[in-house]
Short mmCIF file of C-alpha atoms and ligand atoms in Angstrom, two decimals:
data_model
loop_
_atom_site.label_atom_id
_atom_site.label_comp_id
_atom_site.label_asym_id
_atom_site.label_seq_id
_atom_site.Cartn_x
_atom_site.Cartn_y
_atom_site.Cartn_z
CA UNK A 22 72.39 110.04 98.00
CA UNK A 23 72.44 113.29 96.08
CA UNK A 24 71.12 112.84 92.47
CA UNK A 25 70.42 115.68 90.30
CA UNK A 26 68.05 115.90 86.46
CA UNK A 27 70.45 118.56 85.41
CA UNK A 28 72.70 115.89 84.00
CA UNK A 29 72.38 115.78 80.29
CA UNK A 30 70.88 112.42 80.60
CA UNK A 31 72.96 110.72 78.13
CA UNK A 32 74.75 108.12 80.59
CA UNK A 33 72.46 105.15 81.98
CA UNK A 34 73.07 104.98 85.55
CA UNK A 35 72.64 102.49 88.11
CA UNK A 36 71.04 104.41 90.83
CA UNK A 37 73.86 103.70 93.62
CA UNK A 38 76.92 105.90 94.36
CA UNK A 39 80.44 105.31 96.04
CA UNK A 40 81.63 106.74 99.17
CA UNK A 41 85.07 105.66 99.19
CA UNK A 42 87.29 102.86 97.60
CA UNK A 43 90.14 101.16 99.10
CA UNK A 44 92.29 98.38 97.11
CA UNK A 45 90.08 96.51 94.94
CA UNK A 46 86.91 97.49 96.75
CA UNK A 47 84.43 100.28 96.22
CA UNK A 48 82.15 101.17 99.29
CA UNK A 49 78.29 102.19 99.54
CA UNK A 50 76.51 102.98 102.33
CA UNK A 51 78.68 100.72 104.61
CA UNK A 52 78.29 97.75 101.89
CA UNK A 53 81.18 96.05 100.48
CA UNK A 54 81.46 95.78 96.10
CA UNK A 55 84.20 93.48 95.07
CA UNK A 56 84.98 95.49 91.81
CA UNK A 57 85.62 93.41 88.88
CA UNK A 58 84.98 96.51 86.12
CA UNK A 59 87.78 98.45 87.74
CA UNK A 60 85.76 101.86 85.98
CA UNK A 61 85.74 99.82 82.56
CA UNK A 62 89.95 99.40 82.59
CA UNK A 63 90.73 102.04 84.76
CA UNK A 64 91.43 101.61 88.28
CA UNK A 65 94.30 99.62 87.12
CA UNK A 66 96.04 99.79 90.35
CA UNK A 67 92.66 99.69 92.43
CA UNK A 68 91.24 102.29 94.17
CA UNK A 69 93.24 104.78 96.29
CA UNK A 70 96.99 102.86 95.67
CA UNK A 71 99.46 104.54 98.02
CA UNK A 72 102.16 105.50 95.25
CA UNK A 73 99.52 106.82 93.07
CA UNK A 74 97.99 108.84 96.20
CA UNK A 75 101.24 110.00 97.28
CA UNK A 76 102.52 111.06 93.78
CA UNK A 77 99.49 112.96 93.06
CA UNK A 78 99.42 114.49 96.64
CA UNK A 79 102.84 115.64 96.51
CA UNK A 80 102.47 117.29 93.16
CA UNK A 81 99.30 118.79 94.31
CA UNK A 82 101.01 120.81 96.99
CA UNK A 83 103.95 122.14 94.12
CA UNK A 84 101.71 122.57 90.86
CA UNK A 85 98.84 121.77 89.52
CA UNK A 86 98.89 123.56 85.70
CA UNK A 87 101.26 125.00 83.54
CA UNK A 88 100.76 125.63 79.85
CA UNK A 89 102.11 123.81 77.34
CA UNK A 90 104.14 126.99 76.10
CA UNK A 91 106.32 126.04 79.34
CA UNK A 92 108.76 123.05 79.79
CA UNK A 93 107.86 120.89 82.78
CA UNK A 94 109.85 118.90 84.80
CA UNK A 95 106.93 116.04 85.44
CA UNK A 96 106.11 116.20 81.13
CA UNK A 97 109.62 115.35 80.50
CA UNK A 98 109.98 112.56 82.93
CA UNK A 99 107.55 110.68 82.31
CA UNK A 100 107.98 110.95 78.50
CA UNK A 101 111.20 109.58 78.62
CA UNK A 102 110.11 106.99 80.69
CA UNK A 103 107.29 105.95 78.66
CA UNK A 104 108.92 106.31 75.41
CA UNK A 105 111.88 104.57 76.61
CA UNK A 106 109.54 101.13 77.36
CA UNK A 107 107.70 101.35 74.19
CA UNK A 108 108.18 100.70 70.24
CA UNK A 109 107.45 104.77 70.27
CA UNK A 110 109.80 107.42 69.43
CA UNK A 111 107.75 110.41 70.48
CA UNK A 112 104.56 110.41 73.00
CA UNK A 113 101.93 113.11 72.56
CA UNK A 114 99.70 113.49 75.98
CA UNK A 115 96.24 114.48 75.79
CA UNK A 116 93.05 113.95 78.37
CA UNK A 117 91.15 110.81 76.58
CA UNK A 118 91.30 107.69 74.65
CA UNK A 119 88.74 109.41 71.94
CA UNK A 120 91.72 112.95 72.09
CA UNK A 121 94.71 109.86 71.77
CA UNK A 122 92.41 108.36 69.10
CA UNK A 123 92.23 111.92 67.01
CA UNK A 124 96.16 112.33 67.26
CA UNK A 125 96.42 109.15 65.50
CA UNK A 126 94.32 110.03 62.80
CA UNK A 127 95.81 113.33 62.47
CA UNK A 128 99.30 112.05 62.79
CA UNK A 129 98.73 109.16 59.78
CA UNK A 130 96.90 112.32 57.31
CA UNK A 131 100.69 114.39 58.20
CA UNK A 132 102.84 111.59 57.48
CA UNK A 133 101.45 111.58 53.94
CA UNK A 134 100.80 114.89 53.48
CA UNK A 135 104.67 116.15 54.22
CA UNK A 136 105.50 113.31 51.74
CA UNK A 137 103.82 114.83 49.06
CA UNK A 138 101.17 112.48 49.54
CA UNK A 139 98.15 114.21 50.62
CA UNK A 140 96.02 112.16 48.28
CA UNK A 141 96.63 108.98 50.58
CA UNK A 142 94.71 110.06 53.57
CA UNK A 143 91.95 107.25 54.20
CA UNK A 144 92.30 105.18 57.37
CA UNK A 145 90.84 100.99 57.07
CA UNK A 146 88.98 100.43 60.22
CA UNK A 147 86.74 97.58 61.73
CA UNK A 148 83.70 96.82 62.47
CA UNK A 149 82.60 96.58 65.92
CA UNK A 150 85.57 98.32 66.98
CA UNK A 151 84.47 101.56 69.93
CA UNK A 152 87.00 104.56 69.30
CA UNK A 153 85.21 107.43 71.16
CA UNK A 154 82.46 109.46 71.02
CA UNK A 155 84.26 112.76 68.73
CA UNK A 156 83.06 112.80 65.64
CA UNK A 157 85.96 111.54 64.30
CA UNK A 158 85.86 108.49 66.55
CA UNK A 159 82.29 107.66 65.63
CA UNK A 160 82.96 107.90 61.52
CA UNK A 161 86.51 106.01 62.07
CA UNK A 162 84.25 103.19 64.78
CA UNK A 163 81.41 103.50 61.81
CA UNK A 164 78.69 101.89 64.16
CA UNK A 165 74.86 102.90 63.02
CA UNK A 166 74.16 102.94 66.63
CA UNK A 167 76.64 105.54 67.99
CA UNK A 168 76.05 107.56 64.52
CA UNK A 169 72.64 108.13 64.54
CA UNK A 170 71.94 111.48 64.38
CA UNK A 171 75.04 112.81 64.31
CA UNK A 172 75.89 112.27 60.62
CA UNK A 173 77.28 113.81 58.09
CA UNK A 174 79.98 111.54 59.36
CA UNK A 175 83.78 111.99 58.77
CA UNK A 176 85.26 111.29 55.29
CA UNK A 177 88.22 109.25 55.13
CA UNK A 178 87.35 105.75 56.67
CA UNK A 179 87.37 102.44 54.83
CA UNK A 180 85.29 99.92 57.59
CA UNK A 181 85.77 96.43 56.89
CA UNK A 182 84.68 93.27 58.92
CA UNK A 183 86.94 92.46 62.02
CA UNK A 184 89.37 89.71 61.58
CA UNK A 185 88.61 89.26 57.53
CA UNK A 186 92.50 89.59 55.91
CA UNK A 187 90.97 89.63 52.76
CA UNK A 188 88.53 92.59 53.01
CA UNK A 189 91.41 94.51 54.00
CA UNK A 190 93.55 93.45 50.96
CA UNK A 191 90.21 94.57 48.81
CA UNK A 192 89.97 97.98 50.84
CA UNK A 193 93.20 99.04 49.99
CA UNK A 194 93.69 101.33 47.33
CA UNK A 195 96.15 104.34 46.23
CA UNK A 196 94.16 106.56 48.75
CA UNK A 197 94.74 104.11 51.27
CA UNK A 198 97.23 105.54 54.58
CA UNK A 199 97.11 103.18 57.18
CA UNK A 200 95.26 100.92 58.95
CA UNK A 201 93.51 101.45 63.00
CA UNK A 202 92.39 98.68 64.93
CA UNK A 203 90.98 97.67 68.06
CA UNK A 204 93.32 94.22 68.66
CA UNK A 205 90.93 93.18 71.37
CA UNK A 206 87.57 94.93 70.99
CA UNK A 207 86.41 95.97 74.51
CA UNK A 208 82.61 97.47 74.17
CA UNK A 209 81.72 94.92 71.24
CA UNK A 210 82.12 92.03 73.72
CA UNK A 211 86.33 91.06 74.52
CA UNK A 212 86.20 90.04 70.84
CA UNK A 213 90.16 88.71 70.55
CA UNK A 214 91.83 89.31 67.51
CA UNK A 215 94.23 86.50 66.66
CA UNK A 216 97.79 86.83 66.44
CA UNK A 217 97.96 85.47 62.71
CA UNK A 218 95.62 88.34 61.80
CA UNK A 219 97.54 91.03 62.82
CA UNK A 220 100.96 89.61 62.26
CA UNK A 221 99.08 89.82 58.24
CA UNK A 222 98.25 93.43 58.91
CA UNK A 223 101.91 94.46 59.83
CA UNK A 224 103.20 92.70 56.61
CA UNK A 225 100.33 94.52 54.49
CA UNK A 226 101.05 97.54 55.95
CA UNK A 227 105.07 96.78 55.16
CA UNK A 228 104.40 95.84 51.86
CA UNK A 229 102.21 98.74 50.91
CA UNK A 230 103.85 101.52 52.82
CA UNK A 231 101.03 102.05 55.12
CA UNK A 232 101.01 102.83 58.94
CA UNK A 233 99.50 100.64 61.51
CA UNK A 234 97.90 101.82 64.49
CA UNK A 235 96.82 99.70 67.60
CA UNK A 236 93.79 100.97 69.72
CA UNK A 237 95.32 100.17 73.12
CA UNK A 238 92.89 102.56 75.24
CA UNK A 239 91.21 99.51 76.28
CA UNK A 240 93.13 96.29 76.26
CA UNK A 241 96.70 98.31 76.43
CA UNK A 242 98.86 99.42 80.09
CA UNK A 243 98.78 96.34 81.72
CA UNK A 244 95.49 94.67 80.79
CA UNK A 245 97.09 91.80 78.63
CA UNK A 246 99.15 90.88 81.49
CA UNK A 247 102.04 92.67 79.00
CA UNK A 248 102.66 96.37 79.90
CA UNK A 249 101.33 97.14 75.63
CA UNK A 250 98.65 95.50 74.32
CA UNK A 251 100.71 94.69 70.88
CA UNK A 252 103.44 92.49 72.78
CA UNK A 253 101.19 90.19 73.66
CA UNK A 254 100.34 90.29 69.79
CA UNK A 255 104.25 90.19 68.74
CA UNK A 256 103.90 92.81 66.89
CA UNK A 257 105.76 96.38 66.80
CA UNK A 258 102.84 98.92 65.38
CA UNK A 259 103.76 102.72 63.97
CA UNK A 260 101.60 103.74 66.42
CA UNK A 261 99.22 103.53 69.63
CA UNK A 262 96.82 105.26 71.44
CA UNK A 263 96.56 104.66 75.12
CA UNK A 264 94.23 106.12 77.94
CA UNK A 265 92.21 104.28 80.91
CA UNK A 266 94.95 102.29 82.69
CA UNK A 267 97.65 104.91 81.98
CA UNK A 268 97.22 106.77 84.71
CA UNK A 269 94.81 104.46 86.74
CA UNK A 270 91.68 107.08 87.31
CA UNK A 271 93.21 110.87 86.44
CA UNK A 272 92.31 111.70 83.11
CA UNK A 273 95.29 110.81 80.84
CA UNK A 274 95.57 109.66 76.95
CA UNK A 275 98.62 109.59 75.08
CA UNK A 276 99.70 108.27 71.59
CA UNK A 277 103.09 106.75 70.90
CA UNK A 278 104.33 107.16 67.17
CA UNK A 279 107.98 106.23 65.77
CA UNK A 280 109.63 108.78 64.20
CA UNK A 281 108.58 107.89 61.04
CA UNK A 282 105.47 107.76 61.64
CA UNK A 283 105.03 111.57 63.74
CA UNK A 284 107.19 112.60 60.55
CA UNK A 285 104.53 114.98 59.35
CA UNK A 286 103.75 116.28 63.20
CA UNK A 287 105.50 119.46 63.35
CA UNK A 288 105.79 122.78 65.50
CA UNK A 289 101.97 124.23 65.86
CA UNK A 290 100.21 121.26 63.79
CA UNK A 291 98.62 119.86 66.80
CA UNK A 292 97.77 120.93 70.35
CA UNK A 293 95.91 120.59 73.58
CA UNK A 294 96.13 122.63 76.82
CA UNK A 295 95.85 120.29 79.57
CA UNK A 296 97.46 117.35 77.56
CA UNK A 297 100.90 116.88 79.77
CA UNK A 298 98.94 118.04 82.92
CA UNK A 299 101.59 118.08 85.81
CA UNK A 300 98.75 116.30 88.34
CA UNK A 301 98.35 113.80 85.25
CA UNK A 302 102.70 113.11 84.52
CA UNK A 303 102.71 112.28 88.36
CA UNK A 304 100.07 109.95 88.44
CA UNK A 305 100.76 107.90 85.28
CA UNK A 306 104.32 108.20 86.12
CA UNK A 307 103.80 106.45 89.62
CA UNK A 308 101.32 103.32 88.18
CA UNK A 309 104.15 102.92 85.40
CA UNK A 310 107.00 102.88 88.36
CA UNK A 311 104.51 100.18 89.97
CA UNK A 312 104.26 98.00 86.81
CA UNK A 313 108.03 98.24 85.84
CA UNK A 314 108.71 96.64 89.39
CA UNK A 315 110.08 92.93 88.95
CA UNK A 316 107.77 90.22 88.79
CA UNK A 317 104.61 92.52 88.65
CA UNK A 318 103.68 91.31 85.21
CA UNK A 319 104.45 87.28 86.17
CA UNK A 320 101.99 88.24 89.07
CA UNK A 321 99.56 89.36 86.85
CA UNK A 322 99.70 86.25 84.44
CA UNK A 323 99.28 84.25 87.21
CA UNK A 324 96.30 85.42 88.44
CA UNK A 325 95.05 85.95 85.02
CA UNK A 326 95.56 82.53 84.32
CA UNK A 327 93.06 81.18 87.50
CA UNK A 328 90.97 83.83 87.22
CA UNK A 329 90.46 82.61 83.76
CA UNK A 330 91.03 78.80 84.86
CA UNK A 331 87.87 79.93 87.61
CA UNK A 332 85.65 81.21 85.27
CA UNK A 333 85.51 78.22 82.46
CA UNK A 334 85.05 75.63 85.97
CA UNK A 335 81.84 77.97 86.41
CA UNK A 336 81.17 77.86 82.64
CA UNK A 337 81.40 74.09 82.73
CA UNK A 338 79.12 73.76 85.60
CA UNK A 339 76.44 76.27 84.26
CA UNK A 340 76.35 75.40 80.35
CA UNK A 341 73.05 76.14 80.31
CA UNK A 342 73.45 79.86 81.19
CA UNK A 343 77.08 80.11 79.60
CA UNK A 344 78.11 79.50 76.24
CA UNK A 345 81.95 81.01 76.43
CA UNK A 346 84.73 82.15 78.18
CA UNK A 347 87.08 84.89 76.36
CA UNK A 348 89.40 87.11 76.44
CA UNK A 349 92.91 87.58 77.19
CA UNK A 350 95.00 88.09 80.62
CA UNK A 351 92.68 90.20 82.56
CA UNK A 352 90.31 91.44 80.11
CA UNK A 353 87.62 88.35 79.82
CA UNK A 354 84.51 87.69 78.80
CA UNK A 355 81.61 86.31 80.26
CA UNK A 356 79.52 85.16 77.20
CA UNK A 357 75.91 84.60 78.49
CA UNK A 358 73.51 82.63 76.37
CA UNK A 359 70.07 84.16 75.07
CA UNK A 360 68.02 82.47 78.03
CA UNK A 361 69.05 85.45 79.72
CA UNK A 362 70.10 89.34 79.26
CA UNK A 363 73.62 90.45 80.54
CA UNK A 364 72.35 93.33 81.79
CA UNK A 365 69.90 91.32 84.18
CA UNK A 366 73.00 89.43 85.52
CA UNK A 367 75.59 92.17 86.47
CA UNK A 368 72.28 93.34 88.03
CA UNK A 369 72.03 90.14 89.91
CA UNK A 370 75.66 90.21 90.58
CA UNK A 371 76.00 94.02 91.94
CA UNK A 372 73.38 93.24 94.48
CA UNK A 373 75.67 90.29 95.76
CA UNK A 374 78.54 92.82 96.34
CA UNK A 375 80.44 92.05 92.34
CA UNK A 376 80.99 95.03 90.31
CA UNK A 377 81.11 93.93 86.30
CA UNK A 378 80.50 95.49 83.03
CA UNK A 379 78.43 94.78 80.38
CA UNK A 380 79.39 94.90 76.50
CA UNK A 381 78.61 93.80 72.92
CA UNK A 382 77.47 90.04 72.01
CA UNK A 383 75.86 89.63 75.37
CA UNK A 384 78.85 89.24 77.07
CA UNK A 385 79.83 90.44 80.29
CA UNK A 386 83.72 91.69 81.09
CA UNK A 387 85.71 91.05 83.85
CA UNK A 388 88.32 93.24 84.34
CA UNK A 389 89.25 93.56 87.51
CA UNK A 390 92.60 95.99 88.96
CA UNK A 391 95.86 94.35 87.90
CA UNK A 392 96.68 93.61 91.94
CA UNK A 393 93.75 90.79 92.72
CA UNK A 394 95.40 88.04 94.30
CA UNK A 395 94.24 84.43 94.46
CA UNK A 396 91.00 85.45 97.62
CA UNK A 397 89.51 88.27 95.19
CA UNK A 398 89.30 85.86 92.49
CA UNK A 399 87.44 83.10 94.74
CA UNK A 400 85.58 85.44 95.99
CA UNK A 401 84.36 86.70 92.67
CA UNK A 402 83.90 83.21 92.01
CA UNK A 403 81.30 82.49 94.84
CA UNK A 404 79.54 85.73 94.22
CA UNK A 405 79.14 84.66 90.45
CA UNK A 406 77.87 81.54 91.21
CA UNK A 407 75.57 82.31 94.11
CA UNK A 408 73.96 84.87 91.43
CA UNK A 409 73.85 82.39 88.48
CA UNK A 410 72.07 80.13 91.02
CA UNK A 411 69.44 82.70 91.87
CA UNK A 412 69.07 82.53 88.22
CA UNK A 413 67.27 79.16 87.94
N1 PLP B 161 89.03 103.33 72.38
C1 PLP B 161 88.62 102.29 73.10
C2 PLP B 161 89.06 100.92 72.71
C3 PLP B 161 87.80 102.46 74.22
O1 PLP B 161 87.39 101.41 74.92
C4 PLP B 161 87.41 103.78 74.55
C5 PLP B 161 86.53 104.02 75.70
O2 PLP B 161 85.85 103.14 76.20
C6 PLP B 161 87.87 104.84 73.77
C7 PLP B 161 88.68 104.59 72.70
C8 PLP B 161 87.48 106.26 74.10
O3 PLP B 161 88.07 106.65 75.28
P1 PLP B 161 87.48 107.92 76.09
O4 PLP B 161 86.14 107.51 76.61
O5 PLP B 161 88.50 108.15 77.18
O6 PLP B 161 87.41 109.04 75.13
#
């Protein structure tokens, strides 16, 4: 294995590297990873999926870049098609959850601005929500951790505690534009909004003209076992941001925005250059062709459902390691108790061939590719429990 100190050493890294991955495995020096982190909700489709390896080698071999002063055949497909099974009026493409995160902000400061409104330009956030790493994303997120150092932070964000309807209704005031959040918070620990709570967000936000946006990079395309993150929740939102699963491992972000909402977002007020990437429209346009087939989302529940139904038998039998299950479809929680660190237990777990993630609370996520069947989930199942066991 190659490794090099001329990476900024910001990323911790588990000193092992991939070869190859087929399906829901990753490879390593002839061992076999059953991998349950899928690139923290990417590999949405596994690794190496035949229509997504086809699509992008196809388009590889007609175009790989044109600017965004050009039309593009691939851009305008796969905007309709993603618009077209969405809330969304208009999509804007960029390369990352943190860029699809920015364009939300930027979009909800427009809307009020072209209404004569520019006072009303402060967004209500949550705490323990993960945005990105821009600066934007860190002041919206408001975490000390990811802000130290890097202040002075952004103006413009109210953070209030996660799930608490009335700090929101005490946050709000004629400055007040709209409200982001995290429905299922991903890095803090698959922390599960409830639907009440944000069904109470959409009727604040009707009742005081302000727009609601849903951070779907994580929990959105797929991972609820709905194609968006917000039908699970019932709830139509003014706008999204998506990224990770879009486009299953080519970097893709996009946010979705009625027309309402993108009413401020005119010719030049916004931009990117590789946002709309031809490579990128062919991708995400072939995992979205494989999650529009029929039954692929009844699949998915179904396996969510054991794999959950798995994991709380393994609970129940370890209660002395495990305090919770959570999460929703196929983004869950492993909630490990203090005896032992998280960290020390994916550890555990890697070396038994089970790739996991860690996050927030102690908790460890699950989310495996979309496509495990009913043999990757026992088989995650034995490899948990043979680690838990060396455990004791
Ligand atoms: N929002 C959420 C909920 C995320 O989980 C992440 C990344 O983990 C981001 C935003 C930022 O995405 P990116 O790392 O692609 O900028």
């Amino acid at each position: 294995m190659v490794t090099s100190d001329k990476l900024l050493p910001v990323h911790k890294r588990f000193n092992i590297s991939f070869s190859h991955g087929e399906g829901v495995y990753l490879f390593s020096e002839g061992k076999k990873y059953l991998d349950f982190g899928a690139g923290i909700a990417v590999n949405c489709l596994g690794h190496c999926h035949p229509k997504m390896v086809d699509a992008l080698t196809v388009q590889a071999k007609k175009l790989w870049h044109v600017s965004n002063i050009y039309n593009g055949n691939e851009l305008n497909l796969y905007a309709e098609k993603l618009v077209a099974n969405s809330f969304a009026d208009y999509v804007f493409f960029c390369n990352s959850g943190a860029e699809a995160i920015e364009a939300v902000i930027k979009t909800i400061r427009r809307h009020f601005y072209c209404k004569n409104q520019a006072h009303k330009n402060r967004i209500i956030t949550f705490s323990g929500a993960f945005h990105g790493r821009t600066i934007a994303t860190i002041s919206a997120a408001a975490k000390p951790k990811y802000l130290e150092g890097f202040e002075p932070k952004l103006e413009g964000f109210d953070n209030v505690e996660f799930g608490n309807i009335e700090a929101v209704i005490n946050s709000i005031t004629e400055n007040t534009a709209g409200i982001l959040i995290e429905p299922i918070q991903g890095e803090e620990g698959i922390r599960v909004s409830d639907k009440k709570f944000i069904a109470q967000l959409r009727k604040i936000a009707d009742e005081k003209g302000l727009l609601l946006a849903f951070d779907e990079v994580q929990c959105g395309m797929g991972r609820t076992a709905y194609l968006h993150a917000h039908q699970y929740y019932e709830v139509k939102p003014d706008l999204i941001a998506l990224a990770k699963s879009i486009a299953g491992g080519f970097p893709l972000g996009a946010c979705l925005a009625t027309k309402n909402a993108a009413s401020g977002m005119t010719l030049g007020v916004h931009g990117t250059t590789y946002g709309g990437n031809p490579l990128a429209m062919a991708v995400a346009n072939s995992v979205l062709d494989v999650m529009l087939t029929d039954g692929f989302f009844e699949k998915v529940k179904k396996n969510a459902t054991l794999l959950k139904n798995r994991l709380e038998k393994i609970k129940n039998e370890n209660n002395d390691l495990i305090d919770e299950i959570r999460g929703v479809g196929m983004m869950l929680g492993i909630k490990i108790n203090q005896k032992i660190e998280n960290t020390k237990l994916v550890e555990i777990m890697m070396q038994n061939g089970l790739l996991t993630v860690v996050a927030g609370e102690n908790v460890i996520r699950i989310l495996p590719p979309l496509i495990i069947d009913e043999n990757h989930i026992n088989e995650a199942k034995e490899k948990i429990e043979i680690s838990l066991r060396q455990l004791k």
